[in-house]
Amino acid sequence: MYAPSTRPVVLDPHGAANACTHCDARAHSVCNAVPDSDVARLAAIAVVTTAQPGTTLIQEGDPASHFVNISAGTVRMYKLLPDGRRQITGFAGVGHFLGLAVSSTYAFSAEAIDTVRYCRFSRARLHTLLDDYPAMEKRLLEIASTELVAAQDQMLLLGRKTARERLASFLMLQSRQGVMCQSPRGRFVLPMSRGDIADYLGLTIETVSRTITKLRSEGYIDVPSATEIAIKAPAALEGLALGNA
Amino acid sequence: MYAPSTRPVVLDPHGAANACTHCDARAHSVCNAVPDSDVARLAAIAVVTTAQPGTTLIQEGDPASHFVNISAGTVRMYKLLPDGRRQITGFAGVGHFLGLAVSSTYAFSAEAIDTVRYCRFSRARLHTLLDDYPAMEKRLLEIASTELVAAQDQMLLLGRKTARERLASFLMLQSRQGVMCQSPRGRFVLPMSRGDIADYLGLTIETVSRTITKLRSEGYIDVPSATEIAIKAPAALEGLALGNA
DNA sequence: CGGGGGCATTGATCTGGATCAAGGCGCGGG
DNA sequence: CCCGCGCCTTGATCCAGATCAATGCCCCCG
């Protein structure tokens, strides 16, 4: 699905400063709170890593020792019940920041969906940086607030929307996030499986599949392949997402 | 249900500094990031207000001009769909802080459930204070992170738990939050109606009512009156909340 | 003390989405 | 090129919780 990256998997340690300066994710991320001139300090504490699909980056309950910043690929964040039921609380793409936690342990797990490149920062070291760059702390608060708003939207979806409305909401959200890197207008790739979508929307795989088929047969969307979606009627789909029959 | 407050509804402006120093909520709140010696600065920008049951404190979509800090009573935060379906995203009690928002408008509404006393801070003025008290900014980040964790738990509840598990989770949560001010062990008051509980748990009033009746007949809880609950088997109820049949 | 309005409970029935059960299809490996 | 394994789709049936419908009960107000 993804062409293998042309970048080396393990970066030359001497080139680490460049890794941050040229990082694709920097513009979208916490890191832009650090001025160019000081980016070496950031690079010095960052460890760049690549994770294969299915690999766990963060495990719920583990000591929250690191922050993670995604620079390529997509991650699923989720929580499990003891019997294995799973709720995906969000998908994190390029620029996303994981690992905010007050408690000493992570409150959720995170797994690579496709091949993911990311930076790990020790929590302790980043905190010392934070004291020197108050803008970075402000940025973290902004990030947390944005996620809180998204979480509230998701609660509305999970508590009160029908399967049809959930899929419409999800597809609109993905199109907003994914469209920038895709050529044809309104078309995008879904990196996650039907099972992931189901666990994100609080539905079953079968309901997700059936509902997508229905939306296609009604002309709201095109589904050129299982992992590609094109939105044909964005306004109408947005209406559906908000409950207009 | 609540004895009328012995405090005056409108505080003497000259006593405002005392209002913060002696505030019941201060210990639980952002305000404790400001040292006692400087609490007058906080008091100077706070407006203490009382809201009657049902009053709107914050309206989704309005310009986010203020922060709010609850010092007595309980507030419901919620989002609506255009057709009136409501999802309550949380209940805020003493010490809770409302109004974090990146965007310029509020992402949710907030209404008083019972009589609520609260402080309003202008966002602009609080931001200038924030620059002088970095500890306060850290505290806000902590608050946002804590709420994010709660939101993730709620997504798991809404997406993957049964009605029975939702009620068990809710009652355990309320008992943790409410028990401190109540005399008999494990007993507490629910300030919100069955309709509020339903809209918080993504259920209907009828299902909430039936499920509470069932939990009572099975000996998990006592329901001395519609607004009072006593948990008789906390460990078993906690098990239920996590899906142990 | 009696009447009425709003919330809560309880009962009967219905249904959206879950569950159970086959196939289809694209892709990687031999 | 073909086979087999994982997803995905589609179909048939089931059921938890929604909806529809009384009735009960508390509390306020006259």
mmCIF file with all atom_site columns, C-alpha atoms in Angstrom, chain A residues 19-149:
data_model
loop_
_atom_site.group_PDB
_atom_site.id
_atom_site.type_symbol
_atom_site.label_atom_id
_atom_site.label_alt_id
_atom_site.label_comp_id
_atom_site.label_asym_id
_atom_site.label_entity_id
_atom_site.label_seq_id
_atom_site.pdbx_PDB_ins_code
_atom_site.Cartn_x
_atom_site.Cartn_y
_atom_site.Cartn_z
_atom_site.occupancy
_atom_site.B_iso_or_equiv
_atom_site.pdbx_formal_charge
_atom_site.auth_seq_id
_atom_site.auth_comp_id
_atom_site.auth_asym_id
_atom_site.auth_atom_id
_atom_site.pdbx_PDB_model_num
ATOM 1   C CA . ALA A 1 19  ? 16.620  15.165 11.397 1.00 0.00 ? 19  ALA A CA 1
ATOM 2   C CA . CYS A 1 20  ? 14.655  17.771 13.327 1.00 0.00 ? 20  CYS A CA 1
ATOM 3   C CA . THR A 1 21  ? 15.367  20.725 11.048 1.00 0.00 ? 21  THR A CA 1
ATOM 4   C CA . HIS A 1 22  ? 14.097  18.837 8.031  1.00 0.00 ? 22  HIS A CA 1
ATOM 5   C CA . CYS A 1 23  ? 11.455  16.767 9.794  1.00 0.00 ? 23  CYS A CA 1
ATOM 6   C CA . ASP A 1 24  ? 8.243   16.524 7.748  1.00 0.00 ? 24  ASP A CA 1
ATOM 7   C CA . ALA A 1 25  ? 6.247   16.642 10.933 1.00 0.00 ? 25  ALA A CA 1
ATOM 8   C CA . ARG A 1 26  ? 7.818   19.674 12.556 1.00 0.00 ? 26  ARG A CA 1
ATOM 9   C CA . ALA A 1 27  ? 5.474   22.243 11.066 1.00 0.00 ? 27  ALA A CA 1
ATOM 10  C CA . HIS A 1 28  ? 2.438   20.390 12.475 1.00 0.00 ? 28  HIS A CA 1
ATOM 11  C CA . SER A 1 29  ? 3.903   19.529 15.797 1.00 0.00 ? 29  SER A CA 1
ATOM 12  C CA . VAL A 1 30  ? 5.030   20.649 19.238 1.00 0.00 ? 30  VAL A CA 1
ATOM 13  C CA . CYS A 1 31  ? 8.509   20.983 17.905 1.00 0.00 ? 31  CYS A CA 1
ATOM 14  C CA . ASN A 1 32  ? 7.775   24.221 16.054 1.00 0.00 ? 32  ASN A CA 1
ATOM 15  C CA . ALA A 1 33  ? 7.623   25.939 19.441 1.00 0.00 ? 33  ALA A CA 1
ATOM 16  C CA . VAL A 1 34  ? 11.410  25.594 19.521 1.00 0.00 ? 34  VAL A CA 1
ATOM 17  C CA . PRO A 1 35  ? 13.152  28.181 17.313 1.00 0.00 ? 35  PRO A CA 1
ATOM 18  C CA . ASP A 1 36  ? 15.324  26.952 14.421 1.00 0.00 ? 36  ASP A CA 1
ATOM 19  C CA . SER A 1 37  ? 18.438  28.120 16.193 1.00 0.00 ? 37  SER A CA 1
ATOM 20  C CA . ASP A 1 38  ? 17.791  25.799 19.136 1.00 0.00 ? 38  ASP A CA 1
ATOM 21  C CA . VAL A 1 39  ? 16.498  22.822 17.276 1.00 0.00 ? 39  VAL A CA 1
ATOM 22  C CA . ALA A 1 40  ? 19.725  20.962 18.007 1.00 0.00 ? 40  ALA A CA 1
ATOM 23  C CA . ARG A 1 41  ? 18.716  20.739 21.664 1.00 0.00 ? 41  ARG A CA 1
ATOM 24  C CA . LEU A 1 42  ? 15.541  19.035 20.587 1.00 0.00 ? 42  LEU A CA 1
ATOM 25  C CA . ALA A 1 43  ? 17.374  16.704 18.241 1.00 0.00 ? 43  ALA A CA 1
ATOM 26  C CA . ALA A 1 44  ? 19.801  15.788 21.010 1.00 0.00 ? 44  ALA A CA 1
ATOM 27  C CA . ILE A 1 45  ? 17.102  14.182 23.104 1.00 0.00 ? 45  ILE A CA 1
ATOM 28  C CA . ALA A 1 46  ? 15.061  12.686 20.247 1.00 0.00 ? 46  ALA A CA 1
ATOM 29  C CA . VAL A 1 47  ? 15.473  9.067  19.210 1.00 0.00 ? 47  VAL A CA 1
ATOM 30  C CA . VAL A 1 48  ? 14.142  8.400  15.725 1.00 0.00 ? 48  VAL A CA 1
ATOM 31  C CA . THR A 1 49  ? 12.662  4.938  15.289 1.00 0.00 ? 49  THR A CA 1
ATOM 32  C CA . THR A 1 50  ? 10.702  2.967  12.718 1.00 0.00 ? 50  THR A CA 1
ATOM 33  C CA . ALA A 1 51  ? 7.899   0.603  13.705 1.00 0.00 ? 51  ALA A CA 1
ATOM 34  C CA . GLN A 1 52  ? 6.527   -2.152 11.493 1.00 0.00 ? 52  GLN A CA 1
ATOM 35  C CA . PRO A 1 53  ? 2.728   -2.597 11.099 1.00 0.00 ? 53  PRO A CA 1
ATOM 36  C CA . GLY A 1 54  ? 1.157   -4.046 14.232 1.00 0.00 ? 54  GLY A CA 1
ATOM 37  C CA . THR A 1 55  ? 4.006   -3.041 16.542 1.00 0.00 ? 55  THR A CA 1
ATOM 38  C CA . THR A 1 56  ? 3.062   -1.564 19.918 1.00 0.00 ? 56  THR A CA 1
ATOM 39  C CA . LEU A 1 57  ? 4.530   1.902  20.557 1.00 0.00 ? 57  LEU A CA 1
ATOM 40  C CA . ILE A 1 58  ? 2.813   2.496  23.867 1.00 0.00 ? 58  ILE A CA 1
ATOM 41  C CA . GLN A 1 59  ? 1.261   -0.045 26.201 1.00 0.00 ? 59  GLN A CA 1
ATOM 42  C CA . GLU A 1 60  ? -1.597  0.895  28.530 1.00 0.00 ? 60  GLU A CA 1
ATOM 43  C CA . GLY A 1 61  ? -0.453  0.599  32.137 1.00 0.00 ? 61  GLY A CA 1
ATOM 44  C CA . ASP A 1 62  ? 3.273   0.827  31.397 1.00 0.00 ? 62  ASP A CA 1
ATOM 45  C CA . PRO A 1 63  ? 5.266   3.570  33.139 1.00 0.00 ? 63  PRO A CA 1
ATOM 46  C CA . ALA A 1 64  ? 4.789   6.753  31.132 1.00 0.00 ? 64  ALA A CA 1
ATOM 47  C CA . SER A 1 65  ? 8.474   7.355  30.521 1.00 0.00 ? 65  SER A CA 1
ATOM 48  C CA . HIS A 1 66  ? 8.385   8.817  27.012 1.00 0.00 ? 66  HIS A CA 1
ATOM 49  C CA . PHE A 1 67  ? 6.572   11.125 24.651 1.00 0.00 ? 67  PHE A CA 1
ATOM 50  C CA . VAL A 1 68  ? 6.184   10.137 21.034 1.00 0.00 ? 68  VAL A CA 1
ATOM 51  C CA . ASN A 1 69  ? 5.879   12.290 17.967 1.00 0.00 ? 69  ASN A CA 1
ATOM 52  C CA . ILE A 1 70  ? 4.763   10.699 14.685 1.00 0.00 ? 70  ILE A CA 1
ATOM 53  C CA . SER A 1 71  ? 6.703   11.736 11.588 1.00 0.00 ? 71  SER A CA 1
ATOM 54  C CA . ALA A 1 72  ? 5.295   9.204  9.100  1.00 0.00 ? 72  ALA A CA 1
ATOM 55  C CA . GLY A 1 73  ? 2.520   6.622  9.024  1.00 0.00 ? 73  GLY A CA 1
ATOM 56  C CA . THR A 1 74  ? -0.582  6.147  11.156 1.00 0.00 ? 74  THR A CA 1
ATOM 57  C CA . VAL A 1 75  ? -1.050  4.876  14.685 1.00 0.00 ? 75  VAL A CA 1
ATOM 58  C CA . ARG A 1 76  ? -4.191  3.604  16.429 1.00 0.00 ? 76  ARG A CA 1
ATOM 59  C CA . MET A 1 77  ? -4.752  4.483  20.079 1.00 0.00 ? 77  MET A CA 1
ATOM 60  C CA . TYR A 1 78  ? -7.060  2.183  22.007 1.00 0.00 ? 78  TYR A CA 1
ATOM 61  C CA . LYS A 1 79  ? -8.258  0.838  25.303 1.00 0.00 ? 79  LYS A CA 1
ATOM 62  C CA . LEU A 1 80  ? -9.278  -2.749 26.057 1.00 0.00 ? 80  LEU A CA 1
ATOM 63  C CA . LEU A 1 81  ? -11.729 -4.351 28.445 1.00 0.00 ? 81  LEU A CA 1
ATOM 64  C CA . PRO A 1 82  ? -10.469 -7.451 30.277 1.00 0.00 ? 82  PRO A CA 1
ATOM 65  C CA . ASP A 1 83  ? -12.489 -9.718 27.932 1.00 0.00 ? 83  ASP A CA 1
ATOM 66  C CA . GLY A 1 84  ? -10.849 -8.202 24.850 1.00 0.00 ? 84  GLY A CA 1
ATOM 67  C CA . ARG A 1 85  ? -13.474 -5.717 23.674 1.00 0.00 ? 85  ARG A CA 1
ATOM 68  C CA . ARG A 1 86  ? -11.569 -2.831 22.129 1.00 0.00 ? 86  ARG A CA 1
ATOM 69  C CA . GLN A 1 87  ? -12.356 0.847  21.747 1.00 0.00 ? 87  GLN A CA 1
ATOM 70  C CA . ILE A 1 88  ? -10.107 2.829  19.436 1.00 0.00 ? 88  ILE A CA 1
ATOM 71  C CA . THR A 1 89  ? -9.997  6.350  20.863 1.00 0.00 ? 89  THR A CA 1
ATOM 72  C CA . GLY A 1 90  ? -8.301  7.905  17.865 1.00 0.00 ? 90  GLY A CA 1
ATOM 73  C CA . PHE A 1 91  ? -5.910  7.609  14.956 1.00 0.00 ? 91  PHE A CA 1
ATOM 74  C CA . ALA A 1 92  ? -2.691  9.602  15.044 1.00 0.00 ? 92  ALA A CA 1
ATOM 75  C CA . GLY A 1 93  ? -0.967  10.657 11.814 1.00 0.00 ? 93  GLY A CA 1
ATOM 76  C CA . VAL A 1 94  ? 1.986   12.834 10.861 1.00 0.00 ? 94  VAL A CA 1
ATOM 77  C CA . GLY A 1 95  ? 2.717   15.500 13.474 1.00 0.00 ? 95  GLY A CA 1
ATOM 78  C CA . HIS A 1 96  ? 0.591   13.926 16.195 1.00 0.00 ? 96  HIS A CA 1
ATOM 79  C CA . PHE A 1 97  ? 1.892   13.888 19.699 1.00 0.00 ? 97  PHE A CA 1
ATOM 80  C CA . LEU A 1 98  ? 1.266   10.970 22.074 1.00 0.00 ? 98  LEU A CA 1
ATOM 81  C CA . GLY A 1 99  ? 1.912   10.338 25.711 1.00 0.00 ? 99  GLY A CA 1
ATOM 82  C CA . LEU A 1 100 ? 0.305   13.186 27.629 1.00 0.00 ? 100 LEU A CA 1
ATOM 83  C CA . ALA A 1 101 ? -0.445  11.691 31.005 1.00 0.00 ? 101 ALA A CA 1
ATOM 84  C CA . VAL A 1 102 ? -0.752  13.051 34.509 1.00 0.00 ? 102 VAL A CA 1
ATOM 85  C CA . SER A 1 103 ? -0.511  9.690  36.128 1.00 0.00 ? 103 SER A CA 1
ATOM 86  C CA . SER A 1 104 ? 2.724   7.796  36.037 1.00 0.00 ? 104 SER A CA 1
ATOM 87  C CA . THR A 1 105 ? 1.371   5.199  33.627 1.00 0.00 ? 105 THR A CA 1
ATOM 88  C CA . TYR A 1 106 ? -0.101  5.395  30.123 1.00 0.00 ? 106 TYR A CA 1
ATOM 89  C CA . ALA A 1 107 ? -3.897  5.389  29.999 1.00 0.00 ? 107 ALA A CA 1
ATOM 90  C CA . PHE A 1 108 ? -4.069  3.796  26.544 1.00 0.00 ? 108 PHE A CA 1
ATOM 91  C CA . SER A 1 109 ? -2.098  1.674  24.100 1.00 0.00 ? 109 SER A CA 1
ATOM 92  C CA . ALA A 1 110 ? -0.836  2.718  20.676 1.00 0.00 ? 110 ALA A CA 1
ATOM 93  C CA . GLU A 1 111 ? 0.038   0.458  17.722 1.00 0.00 ? 111 GLU A CA 1
ATOM 94  C CA . ALA A 1 112 ? 1.434   1.130  14.278 1.00 0.00 ? 112 ALA A CA 1
ATOM 95  C CA . ILE A 1 113 ? -1.170  0.538  11.561 1.00 0.00 ? 113 ILE A CA 1
ATOM 96  C CA . ASP A 1 114 ? 1.283   0.823  8.669  1.00 0.00 ? 114 ASP A CA 1
ATOM 97  C CA . THR A 1 115 ? 5.028   1.485  8.806  1.00 0.00 ? 115 THR A CA 1
ATOM 98  C CA . VAL A 1 116 ? 5.475   4.324  11.275 1.00 0.00 ? 116 VAL A CA 1
ATOM 99  C CA . ARG A 1 117 ? 8.441   6.606  11.778 1.00 0.00 ? 117 ARG A CA 1
ATOM 100 C CA . TYR A 1 118 ? 8.495   8.449  15.064 1.00 0.00 ? 118 TYR A CA 1
ATOM 101 C CA . CYS A 1 119 ? 10.603  10.323 17.606 1.00 0.00 ? 119 CYS A CA 1
ATOM 102 C CA . ARG A 1 120 ? 10.807  9.241  21.230 1.00 0.00 ? 120 ARG A CA 1
ATOM 103 C CA . PHE A 1 121 ? 11.586  11.825 23.900 1.00 0.00 ? 121 PHE A CA 1
ATOM 104 C CA . SER A 1 122 ? 12.301  10.959 27.486 1.00 0.00 ? 122 SER A CA 1
ATOM 105 C CA . ARG A 1 123 ? 9.636   12.595 29.590 1.00 0.00 ? 123 ARG A CA 1
ATOM 106 C CA . ALA A 1 124 ? 12.180  13.835 32.130 1.00 0.00 ? 124 ALA A CA 1
ATOM 107 C CA . ARG A 1 125 ? 14.415  15.405 29.495 1.00 0.00 ? 125 ARG A CA 1
ATOM 108 C CA . LEU A 1 126 ? 11.549  17.007 27.655 1.00 0.00 ? 126 LEU A CA 1
ATOM 109 C CA . HIS A 1 127 ? 10.351  18.515 30.915 1.00 0.00 ? 127 HIS A CA 1
ATOM 110 C CA . THR A 1 128 ? 13.657  20.273 31.408 1.00 0.00 ? 128 THR A CA 1
ATOM 111 C CA . LEU A 1 129 ? 13.359  21.654 27.873 1.00 0.00 ? 129 LEU A CA 1
ATOM 112 C CA . LEU A 1 130 ? 9.828   22.750 28.700 1.00 0.00 ? 130 LEU A CA 1
ATOM 113 C CA . ASP A 1 131 ? 11.137  25.046 31.410 1.00 0.00 ? 131 ASP A CA 1
ATOM 114 C CA . ASP A 1 132 ? 13.297  26.871 28.842 1.00 0.00 ? 132 ASP A CA 1
ATOM 115 C CA . TYR A 1 133 ? 10.584  27.099 26.197 1.00 0.00 ? 133 TYR A CA 1
ATOM 116 C CA . PRO A 1 134 ? 7.320   28.191 27.734 1.00 0.00 ? 134 PRO A CA 1
ATOM 117 C CA . ALA A 1 135 ? 5.917   28.376 24.201 1.00 0.00 ? 135 ALA A CA 1
ATOM 118 C CA . MET A 1 136 ? 6.259   24.610 24.072 1.00 0.00 ? 136 MET A CA 1
ATOM 119 C CA . GLU A 1 137 ? 4.188   24.215 27.192 1.00 0.00 ? 137 GLU A CA 1
ATOM 120 C CA . LYS A 1 138 ? 1.521   26.473 25.702 1.00 0.00 ? 138 LYS A CA 1
ATOM 121 C CA . ARG A 1 139 ? 1.628   24.331 22.589 1.00 0.00 ? 139 ARG A CA 1
ATOM 122 C CA . LEU A 1 140 ? 1.076   21.184 24.666 1.00 0.00 ? 140 LEU A CA 1
ATOM 123 C CA . LEU A 1 141 ? -1.924  22.808 26.304 1.00 0.00 ? 141 LEU A CA 1
ATOM 124 C CA . GLU A 1 142 ? -3.255  23.682 22.868 1.00 0.00 ? 142 GLU A CA 1
ATOM 125 C CA . ILE A 1 143 ? -2.771  20.099 21.730 1.00 0.00 ? 143 ILE A CA 1
ATOM 126 C CA . ALA A 1 144 ? -4.505  18.715 24.807 1.00 0.00 ? 144 ALA A CA 1
ATOM 127 C CA . SER A 1 145 ? -7.399  21.153 24.354 1.00 0.00 ? 145 SER A CA 1
ATOM 128 C CA . THR A 1 146 ? -7.788  20.229 20.697 1.00 0.00 ? 146 THR A CA 1
ATOM 129 C CA . GLU A 1 147 ? -7.854  16.552 21.576 1.00 0.00 ? 147 GLU A CA 1
ATOM 130 C CA . LEU A 1 148 ? -10.420 17.222 24.255 1.00 0.00 ? 148 LEU A CA 1
ATOM 131 C CA . VAL A 1 149 ? -12.713 18.856 21.705 1.00 0.00 ? 149 VAL A CA 1
#
